[in-house]
Short mmCIF file of C-alpha atoms in Angstrom, two decimals:
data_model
loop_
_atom_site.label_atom_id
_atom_site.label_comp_id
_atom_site.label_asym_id
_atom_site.label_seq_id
_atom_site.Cartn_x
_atom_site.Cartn_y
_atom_site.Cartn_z
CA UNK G 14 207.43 203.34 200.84
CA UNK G 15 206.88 199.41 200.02
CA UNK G 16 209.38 199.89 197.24
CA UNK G 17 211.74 200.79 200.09
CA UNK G 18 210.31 198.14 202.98
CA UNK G 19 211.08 195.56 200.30
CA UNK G 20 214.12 196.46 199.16
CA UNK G 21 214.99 196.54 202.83
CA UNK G 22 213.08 193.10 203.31
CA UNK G 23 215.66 191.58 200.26
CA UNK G 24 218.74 193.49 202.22
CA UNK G 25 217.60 191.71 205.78
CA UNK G 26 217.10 188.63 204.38
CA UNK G 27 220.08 187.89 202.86
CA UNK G 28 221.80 188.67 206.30
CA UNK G 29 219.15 186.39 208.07
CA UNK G 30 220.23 183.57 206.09
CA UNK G 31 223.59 183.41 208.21
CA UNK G 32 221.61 181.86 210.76
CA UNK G 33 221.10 178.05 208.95
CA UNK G 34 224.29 178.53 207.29
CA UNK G 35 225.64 178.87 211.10
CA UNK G 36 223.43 176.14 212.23
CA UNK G 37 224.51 174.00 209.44
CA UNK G 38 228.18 174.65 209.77
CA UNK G 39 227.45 173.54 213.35
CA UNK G 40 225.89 170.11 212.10
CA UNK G 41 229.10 169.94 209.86
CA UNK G 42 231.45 170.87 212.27
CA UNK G 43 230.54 168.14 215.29
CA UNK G 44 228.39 165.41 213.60
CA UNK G 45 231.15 164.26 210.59
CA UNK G 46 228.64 165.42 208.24
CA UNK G 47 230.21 165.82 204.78
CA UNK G 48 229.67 169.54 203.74
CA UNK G 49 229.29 168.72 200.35
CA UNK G 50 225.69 167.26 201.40
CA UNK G 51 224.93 170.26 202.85
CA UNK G 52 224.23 172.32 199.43
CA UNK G 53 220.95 171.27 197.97
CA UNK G 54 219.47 171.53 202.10
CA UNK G 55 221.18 174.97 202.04
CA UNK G 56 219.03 175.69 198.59
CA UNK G 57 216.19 174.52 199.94
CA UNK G 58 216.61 176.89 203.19
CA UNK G 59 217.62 179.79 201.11
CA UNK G 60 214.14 179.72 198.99
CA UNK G 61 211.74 179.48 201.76
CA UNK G 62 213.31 182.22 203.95
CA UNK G 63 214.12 184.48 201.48
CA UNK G 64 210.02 184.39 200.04
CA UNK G 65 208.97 184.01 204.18
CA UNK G 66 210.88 187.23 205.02
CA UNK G 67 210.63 189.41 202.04
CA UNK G 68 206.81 189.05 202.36
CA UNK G 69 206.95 189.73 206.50
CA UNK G 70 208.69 192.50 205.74
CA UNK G 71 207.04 194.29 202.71
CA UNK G 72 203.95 194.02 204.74
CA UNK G 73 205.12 195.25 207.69
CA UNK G 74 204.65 192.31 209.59
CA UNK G 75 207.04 191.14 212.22
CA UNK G 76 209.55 193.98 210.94
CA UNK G 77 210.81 194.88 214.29
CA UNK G 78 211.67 191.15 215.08
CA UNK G 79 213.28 191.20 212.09
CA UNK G 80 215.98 193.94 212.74
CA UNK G 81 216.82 192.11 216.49
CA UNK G 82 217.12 188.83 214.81
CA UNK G 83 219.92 190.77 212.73
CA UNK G 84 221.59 191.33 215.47
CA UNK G 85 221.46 188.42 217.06
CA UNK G 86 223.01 186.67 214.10
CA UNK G 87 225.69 188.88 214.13
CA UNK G 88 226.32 187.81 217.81
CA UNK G 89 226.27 184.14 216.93
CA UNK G 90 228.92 184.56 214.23
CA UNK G 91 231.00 186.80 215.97
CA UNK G 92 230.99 184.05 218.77
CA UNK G 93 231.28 181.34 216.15
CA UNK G 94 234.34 182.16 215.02
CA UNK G 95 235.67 182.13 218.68
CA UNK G 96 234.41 178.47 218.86
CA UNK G 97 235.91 177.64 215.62
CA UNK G 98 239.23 178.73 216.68
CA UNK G 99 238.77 176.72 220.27
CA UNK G 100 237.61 173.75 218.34
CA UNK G 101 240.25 173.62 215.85
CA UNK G 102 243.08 174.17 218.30
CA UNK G 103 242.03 172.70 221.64
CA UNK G 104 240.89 169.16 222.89
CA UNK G 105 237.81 168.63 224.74
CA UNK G 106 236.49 165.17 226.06
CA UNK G 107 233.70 164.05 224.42
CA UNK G 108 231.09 161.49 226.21
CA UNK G 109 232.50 158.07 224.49
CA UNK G 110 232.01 153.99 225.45
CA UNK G 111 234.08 153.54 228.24
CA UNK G 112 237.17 151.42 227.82
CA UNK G 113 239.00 149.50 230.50
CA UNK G 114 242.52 150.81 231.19
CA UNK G 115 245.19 148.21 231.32
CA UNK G 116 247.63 148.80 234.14
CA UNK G 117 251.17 146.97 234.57
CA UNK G 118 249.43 145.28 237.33
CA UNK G 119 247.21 143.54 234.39
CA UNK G 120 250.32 141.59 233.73
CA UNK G 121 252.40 141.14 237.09
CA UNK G 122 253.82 137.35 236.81
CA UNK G 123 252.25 134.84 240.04
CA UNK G 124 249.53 137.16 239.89
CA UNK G 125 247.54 134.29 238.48
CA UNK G 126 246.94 137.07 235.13
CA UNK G 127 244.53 136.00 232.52
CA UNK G 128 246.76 138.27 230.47
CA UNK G 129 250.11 136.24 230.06
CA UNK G 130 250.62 133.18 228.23
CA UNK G 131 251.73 129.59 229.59
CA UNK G 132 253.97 126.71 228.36
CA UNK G 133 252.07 123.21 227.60
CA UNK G 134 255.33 121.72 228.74
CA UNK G 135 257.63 121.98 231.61
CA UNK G 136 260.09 124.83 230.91
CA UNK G 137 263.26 123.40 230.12
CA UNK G 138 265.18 126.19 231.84
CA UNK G 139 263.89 127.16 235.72
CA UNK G 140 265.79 129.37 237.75
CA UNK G 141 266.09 128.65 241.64
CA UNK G 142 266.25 131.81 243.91
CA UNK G 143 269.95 130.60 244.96
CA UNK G 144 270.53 132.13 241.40
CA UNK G 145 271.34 135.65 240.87
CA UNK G 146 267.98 136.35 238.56
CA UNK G 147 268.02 139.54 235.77
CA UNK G 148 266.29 142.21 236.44
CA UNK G 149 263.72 142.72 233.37
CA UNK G 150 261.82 145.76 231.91
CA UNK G 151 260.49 146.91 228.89
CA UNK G 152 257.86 148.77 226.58
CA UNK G 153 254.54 148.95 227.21
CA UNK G 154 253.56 146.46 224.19
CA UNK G 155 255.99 144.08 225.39
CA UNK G 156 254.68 143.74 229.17
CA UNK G 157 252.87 140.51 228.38
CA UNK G 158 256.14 138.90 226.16
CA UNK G 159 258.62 139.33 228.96
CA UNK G 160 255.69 138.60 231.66
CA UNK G 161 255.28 135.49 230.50
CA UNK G 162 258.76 134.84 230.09
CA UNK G 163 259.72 135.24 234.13
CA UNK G 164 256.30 133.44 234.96
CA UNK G 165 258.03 130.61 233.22
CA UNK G 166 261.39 130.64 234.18
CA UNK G 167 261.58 132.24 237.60
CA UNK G 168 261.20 130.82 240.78
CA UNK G 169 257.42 131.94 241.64
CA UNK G 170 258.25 133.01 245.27
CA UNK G 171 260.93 135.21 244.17
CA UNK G 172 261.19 139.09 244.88
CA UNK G 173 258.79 140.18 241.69
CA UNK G 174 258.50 143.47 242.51
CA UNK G 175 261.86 143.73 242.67
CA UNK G 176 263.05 142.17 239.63
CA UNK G 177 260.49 143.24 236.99
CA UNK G 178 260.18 146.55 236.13
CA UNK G 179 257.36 148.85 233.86
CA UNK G 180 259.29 151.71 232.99
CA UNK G 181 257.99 152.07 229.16
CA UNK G 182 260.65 152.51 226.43
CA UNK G 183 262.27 155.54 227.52
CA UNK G 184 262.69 154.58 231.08
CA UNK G 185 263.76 150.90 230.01
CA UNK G 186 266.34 152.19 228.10
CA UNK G 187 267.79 154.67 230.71
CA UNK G 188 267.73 152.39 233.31
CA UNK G 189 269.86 149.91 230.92
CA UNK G 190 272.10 152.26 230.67
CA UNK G 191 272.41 153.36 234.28
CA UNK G 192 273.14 149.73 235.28
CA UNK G 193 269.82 149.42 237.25
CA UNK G 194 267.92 146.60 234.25
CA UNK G 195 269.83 144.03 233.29
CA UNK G 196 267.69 143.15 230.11
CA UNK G 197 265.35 145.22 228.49
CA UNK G 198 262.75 144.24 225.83
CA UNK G 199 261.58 146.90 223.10
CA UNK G 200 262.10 148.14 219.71
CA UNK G 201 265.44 149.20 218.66
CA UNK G 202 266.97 151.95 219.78
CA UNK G 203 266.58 155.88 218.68
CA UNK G 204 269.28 157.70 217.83
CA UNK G 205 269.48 159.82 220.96
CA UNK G 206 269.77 155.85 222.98
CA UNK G 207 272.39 155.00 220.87
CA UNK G 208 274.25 158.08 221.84
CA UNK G 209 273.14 158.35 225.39
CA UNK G 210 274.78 154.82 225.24
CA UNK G 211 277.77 156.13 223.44
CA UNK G 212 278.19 158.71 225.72
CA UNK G 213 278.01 156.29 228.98
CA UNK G 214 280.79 154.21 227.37
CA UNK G 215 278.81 151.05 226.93
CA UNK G 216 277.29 149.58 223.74
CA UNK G 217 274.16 147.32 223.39
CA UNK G 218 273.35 143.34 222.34
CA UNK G 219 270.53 143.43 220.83
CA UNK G 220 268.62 139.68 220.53
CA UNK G 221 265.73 139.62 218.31
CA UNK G 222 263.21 137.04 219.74
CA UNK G 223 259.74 138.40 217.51
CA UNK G 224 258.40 140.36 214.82
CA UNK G 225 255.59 142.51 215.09
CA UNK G 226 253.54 145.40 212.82
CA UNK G 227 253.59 148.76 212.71
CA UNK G 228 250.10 149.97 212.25
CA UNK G 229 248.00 153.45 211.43
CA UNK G 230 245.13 154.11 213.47
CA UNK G 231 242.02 156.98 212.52
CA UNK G 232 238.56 157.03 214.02
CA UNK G 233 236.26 154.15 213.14
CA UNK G 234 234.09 156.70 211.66
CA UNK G 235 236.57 157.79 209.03
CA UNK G 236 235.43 156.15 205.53
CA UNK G 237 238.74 155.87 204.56
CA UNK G 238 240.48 151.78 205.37
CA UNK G 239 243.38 151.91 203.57
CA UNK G 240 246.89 154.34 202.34
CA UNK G 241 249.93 153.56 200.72
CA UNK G 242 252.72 154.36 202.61
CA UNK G 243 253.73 157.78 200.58
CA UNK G 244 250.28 158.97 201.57
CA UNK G 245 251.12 158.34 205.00
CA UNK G 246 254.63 160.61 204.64
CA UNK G 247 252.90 163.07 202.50
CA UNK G 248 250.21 163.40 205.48
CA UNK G 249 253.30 163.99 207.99
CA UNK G 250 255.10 166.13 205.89
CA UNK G 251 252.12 168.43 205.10
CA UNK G 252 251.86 167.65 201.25
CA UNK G 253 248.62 166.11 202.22
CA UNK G 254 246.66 168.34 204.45
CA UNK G 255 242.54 167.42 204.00
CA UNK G 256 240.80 163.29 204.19
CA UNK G 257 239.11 164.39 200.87
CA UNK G 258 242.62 163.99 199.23
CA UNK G 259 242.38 160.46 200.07
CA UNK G 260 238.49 159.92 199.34
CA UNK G 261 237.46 160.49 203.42
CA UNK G 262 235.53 163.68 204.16
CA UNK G 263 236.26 167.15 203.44
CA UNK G 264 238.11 167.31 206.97
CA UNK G 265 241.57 168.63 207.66
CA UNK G 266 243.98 165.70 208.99
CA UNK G 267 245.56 166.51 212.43
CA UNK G 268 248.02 163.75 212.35
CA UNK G 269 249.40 162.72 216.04
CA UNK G 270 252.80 161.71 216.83
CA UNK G 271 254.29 160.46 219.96
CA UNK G 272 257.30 161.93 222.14
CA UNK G 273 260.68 161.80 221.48
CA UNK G 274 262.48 158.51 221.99
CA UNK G 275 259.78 155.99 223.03
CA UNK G 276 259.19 152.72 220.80
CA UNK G 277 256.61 153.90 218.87
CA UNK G 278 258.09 157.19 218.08
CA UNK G 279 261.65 155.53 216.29
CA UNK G 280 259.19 152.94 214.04
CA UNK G 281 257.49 155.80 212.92
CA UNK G 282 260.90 157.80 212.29
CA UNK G 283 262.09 154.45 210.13
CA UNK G 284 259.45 154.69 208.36
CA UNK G 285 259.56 158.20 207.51
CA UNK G 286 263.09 157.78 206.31
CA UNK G 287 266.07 159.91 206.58
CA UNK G 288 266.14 163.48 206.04
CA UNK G 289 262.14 163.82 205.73
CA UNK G 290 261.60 167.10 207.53
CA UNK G 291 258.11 166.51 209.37
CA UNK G 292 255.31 169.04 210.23
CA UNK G 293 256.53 171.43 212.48
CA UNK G 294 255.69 171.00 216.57
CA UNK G 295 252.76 173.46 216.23
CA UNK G 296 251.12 172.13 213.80
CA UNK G 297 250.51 169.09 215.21
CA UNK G 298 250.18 167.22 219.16
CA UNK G 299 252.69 165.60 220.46
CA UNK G 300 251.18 162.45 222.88
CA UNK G 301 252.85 160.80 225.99
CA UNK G 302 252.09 157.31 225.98
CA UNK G 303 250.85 155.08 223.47
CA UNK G 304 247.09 155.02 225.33
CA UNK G 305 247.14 159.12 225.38
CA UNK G 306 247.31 158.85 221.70
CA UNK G 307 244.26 156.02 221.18
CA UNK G 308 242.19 158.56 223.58
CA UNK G 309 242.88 161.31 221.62
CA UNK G 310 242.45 159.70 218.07
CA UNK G 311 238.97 157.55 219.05
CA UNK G 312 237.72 160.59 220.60
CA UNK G 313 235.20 161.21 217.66
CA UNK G 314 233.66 165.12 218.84
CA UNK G 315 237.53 166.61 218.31
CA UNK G 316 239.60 163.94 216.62
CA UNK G 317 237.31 162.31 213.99
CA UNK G 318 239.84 163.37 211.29
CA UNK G 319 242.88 162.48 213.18
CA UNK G 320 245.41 159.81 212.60
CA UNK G 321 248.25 158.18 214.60
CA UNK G 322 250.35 154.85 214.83
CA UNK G 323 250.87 152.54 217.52
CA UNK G 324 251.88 148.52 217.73
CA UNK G 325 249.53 146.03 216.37
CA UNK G 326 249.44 143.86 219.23
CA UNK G 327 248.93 147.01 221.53
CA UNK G 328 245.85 148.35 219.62
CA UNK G 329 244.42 145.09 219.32
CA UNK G 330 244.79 143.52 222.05
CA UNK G 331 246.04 145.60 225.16
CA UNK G 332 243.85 148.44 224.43
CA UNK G 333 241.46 147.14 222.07
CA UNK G 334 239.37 150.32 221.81
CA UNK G 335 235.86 149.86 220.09
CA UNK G 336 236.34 154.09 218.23
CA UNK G 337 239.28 152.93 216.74
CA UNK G 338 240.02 151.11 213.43
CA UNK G 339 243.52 150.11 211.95
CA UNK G 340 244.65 151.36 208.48
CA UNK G 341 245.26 149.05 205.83
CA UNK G 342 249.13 149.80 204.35
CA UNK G 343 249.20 149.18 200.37
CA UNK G 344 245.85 147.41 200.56
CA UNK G 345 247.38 144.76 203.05
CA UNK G 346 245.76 144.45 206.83
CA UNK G 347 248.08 143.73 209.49
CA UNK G 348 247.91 140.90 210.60
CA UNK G 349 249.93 137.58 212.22
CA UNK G 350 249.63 136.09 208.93
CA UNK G 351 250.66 139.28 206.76
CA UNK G 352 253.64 139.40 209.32
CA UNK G 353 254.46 135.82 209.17
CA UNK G 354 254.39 136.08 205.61
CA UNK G 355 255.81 139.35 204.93
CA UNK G 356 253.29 140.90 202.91
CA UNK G 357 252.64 143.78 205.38
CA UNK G 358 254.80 146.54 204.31
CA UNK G 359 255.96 147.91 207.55
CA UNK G 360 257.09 145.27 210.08
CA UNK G 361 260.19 144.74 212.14
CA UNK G 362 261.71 142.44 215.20
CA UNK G 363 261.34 143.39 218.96
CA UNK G 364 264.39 142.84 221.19
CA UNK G 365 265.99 141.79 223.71
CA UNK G 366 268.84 144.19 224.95
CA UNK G 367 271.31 144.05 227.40
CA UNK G 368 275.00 145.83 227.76
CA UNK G 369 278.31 144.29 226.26
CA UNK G 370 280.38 143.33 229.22
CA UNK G 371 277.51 143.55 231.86
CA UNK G 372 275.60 139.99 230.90
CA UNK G 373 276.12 137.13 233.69
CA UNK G 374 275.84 133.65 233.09
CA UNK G 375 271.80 133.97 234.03
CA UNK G 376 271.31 136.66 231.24
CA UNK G 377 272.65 134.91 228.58
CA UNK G 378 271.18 131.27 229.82
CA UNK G 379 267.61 133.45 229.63
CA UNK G 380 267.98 135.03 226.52
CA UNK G 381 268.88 131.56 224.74
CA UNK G 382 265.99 129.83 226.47
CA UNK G 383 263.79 133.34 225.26
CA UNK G 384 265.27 132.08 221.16
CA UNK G 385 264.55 128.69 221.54
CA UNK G 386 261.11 127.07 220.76
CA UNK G 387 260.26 127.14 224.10
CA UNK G 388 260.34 130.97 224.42
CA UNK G 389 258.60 131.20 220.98
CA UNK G 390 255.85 129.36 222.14
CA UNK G 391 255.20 131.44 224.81
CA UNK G 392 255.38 134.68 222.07
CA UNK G 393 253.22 132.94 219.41
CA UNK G 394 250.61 132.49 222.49
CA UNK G 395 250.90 136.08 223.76
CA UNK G 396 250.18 137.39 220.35
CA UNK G 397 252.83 138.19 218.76
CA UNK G 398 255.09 136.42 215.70
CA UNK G 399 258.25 134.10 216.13
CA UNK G 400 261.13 134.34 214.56
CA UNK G 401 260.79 131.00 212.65
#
């Protein structure tokens, strides 16, 4: 009979010791812990219960407890595997430093905005509202470039609301081509606003008047600072599928991307290249909006082993979230000086764009005054780089 209790004692203990592997997984699962530190704690845990519950058991002692803390186990992993699932495949909001949101309001010109940037001169171009003013819009990252600009040109009792617009990339670019902006400033164009364009009959100027980074944002508490830029396209082309491939945590990447068409979205296509097929829709989130993605990606309880791209200027400065850190690319940080000097491997100019044909004498006076060293002034003190 105590041959049989402790054979039975060995049996039930073994199942028992699902309990601090569940508890551990836990720990692993929503703390970042690296499950590779888990093993010699795991040991440890194995040799004490295993001698604590054998000996209960062979003795008789606490053996019905025993047999309904089986089954209770088996509860908890039947209903961790639910949570696994949910956790791996759904988002919730986890309790993190709050972080001022920065509206289009944050940057309306006579508005007295700490947020824009001023000439130490008298512009040398000033409008008059006798003139017929362009109607502006642009990308979110750009608000404070083209901002500034009208705060310096325009006449400051002039109908702002009416002539400066905060449509983001994809509405900028629609509203171009619907005859309703007459200059827009973003990145260049996808390949769906070149046709859209096409297809209206009309064709774009495009004036570069900056340059600016294209950076790779993870979770501050990812160990890993830097990628080359075929890691990057491995990670969104699912040859690279788990941080530990790239010396981070044994965590699988869920790598963001943004929707279809906005500025953000055609940099990271460039980069990608042609013909790169990318992960497949359900295998990663799509975001709306460049601050939806920073929310989701600093959002350490779900997204500590995310990654996503953005703007430099954006993540630094418009939405300088504290859970966030920026990639280095090749070993090289982005920065004004890496951009000035080219070292930083992924950088491009920011435009100006109107339609051929539809420019008036205002437009084009405004976009030469935007080139000149005047205009770069005011884009060297917003943030960004100038062209010389």
């Amino acid at each position: 009979m105590k041959k049989t209790s402790t054979i039975i004692a060995v049996i039930v203990s073994i199942l028992v010791l699902i309990i601090p592997v569940f508890l551990l997984w836990i720990m692993a699962a929503f703390t970042g812990l690296d499950s590779s530190l888990l093993v010699p704690l795991i040991g440890i845990v194995l040799v004490v219960l295993i001698g604590f519950i054998t000996y209960s058991i062979a003795n008789k002692i606490f053996y019905k407890k025993t047999i309904i803390g089986l089954f209770i186990v088996i509860l908890l992993m039947t209903g961790s595997i639910f949570a696994e699932e949910y956790y791996k495949n759904s988002y919730i909001p986890s309790i993190t430093i709050y972080q001022p949101t920065l509206t289009y309001y944050s940057y309306r010109p006579f508005s007295n905005s700490k947020n824009l940037a001023h000439l130490d001169a008298e512009p040398s171009l000033k409008f008059t509202n006798d003139d017929k003013l362009p109607v502006v819009d642009g990308a979110t990252a750009l608000f404070p470039i083209y901002c500034s600009f009208v705060e310096a040109v325009y006449p400051s009792d002039c109908d702002v609301n009416n002539l400066v617009n905060y449509n983001t990339t994809t509405g900028a670019y629609d509203w171009l081509i619907n005859g309703k902006n007459d200059i827009i400033f973003v990145a260049q164009p996808s390949k769906e606003q070149l046709k859209a364009a096409e297809d209206a009959g009309i064709e774009f100027n495009m004036y570069p008047i900056g340059y600016e980074a294209f950076v790779f944002i993870v979770n501050k508490e990812n160990p890993v600072d830097s990628l080359t830029i075929e890691q990057i396209k491995d990670i969104y082309t699912g040859k690279i599928t788990n941080w530990k491939e790239l010396g981070g945590n044994n965590k699988e990447i869920r790598p963001f991307q943004r929707d279809t068409n906005s500025g953000s979205q055609t940099a990271f296509l460039k980069v990608m290249g042609k013909d790169v097929e990318l992960l497949k829709p359900e295998t990663h989130q799509v975001i709306d909006g460049m601050g939806g993605l920073m929310d989701k990606v600093s959002d350490y309880q779900n997204h500590s082993n995310a990654i996503g791209y953005s703007f430099r200027y954006y993540v630094q400065t418009m939405n300088n979230n504290i859970n966030i850190k920026i990639l280095k690319l090749n070993g090289v940080e982005a920065s004004k000086e890496t951009i000035r000097n080219k070292t930083y491997p992924i950088m491009d100019n920011f435009y100006a764009i109107t339609v051929k044909g539809r420019e008036s004498e205002n437009t084009k006076k405004f976009i030469d005054w935007i080139q000149s060293s005047q205009g770069q002034e005011l884009v060297e003190k917003v943030g960004y780089v100038s062209l010389d």
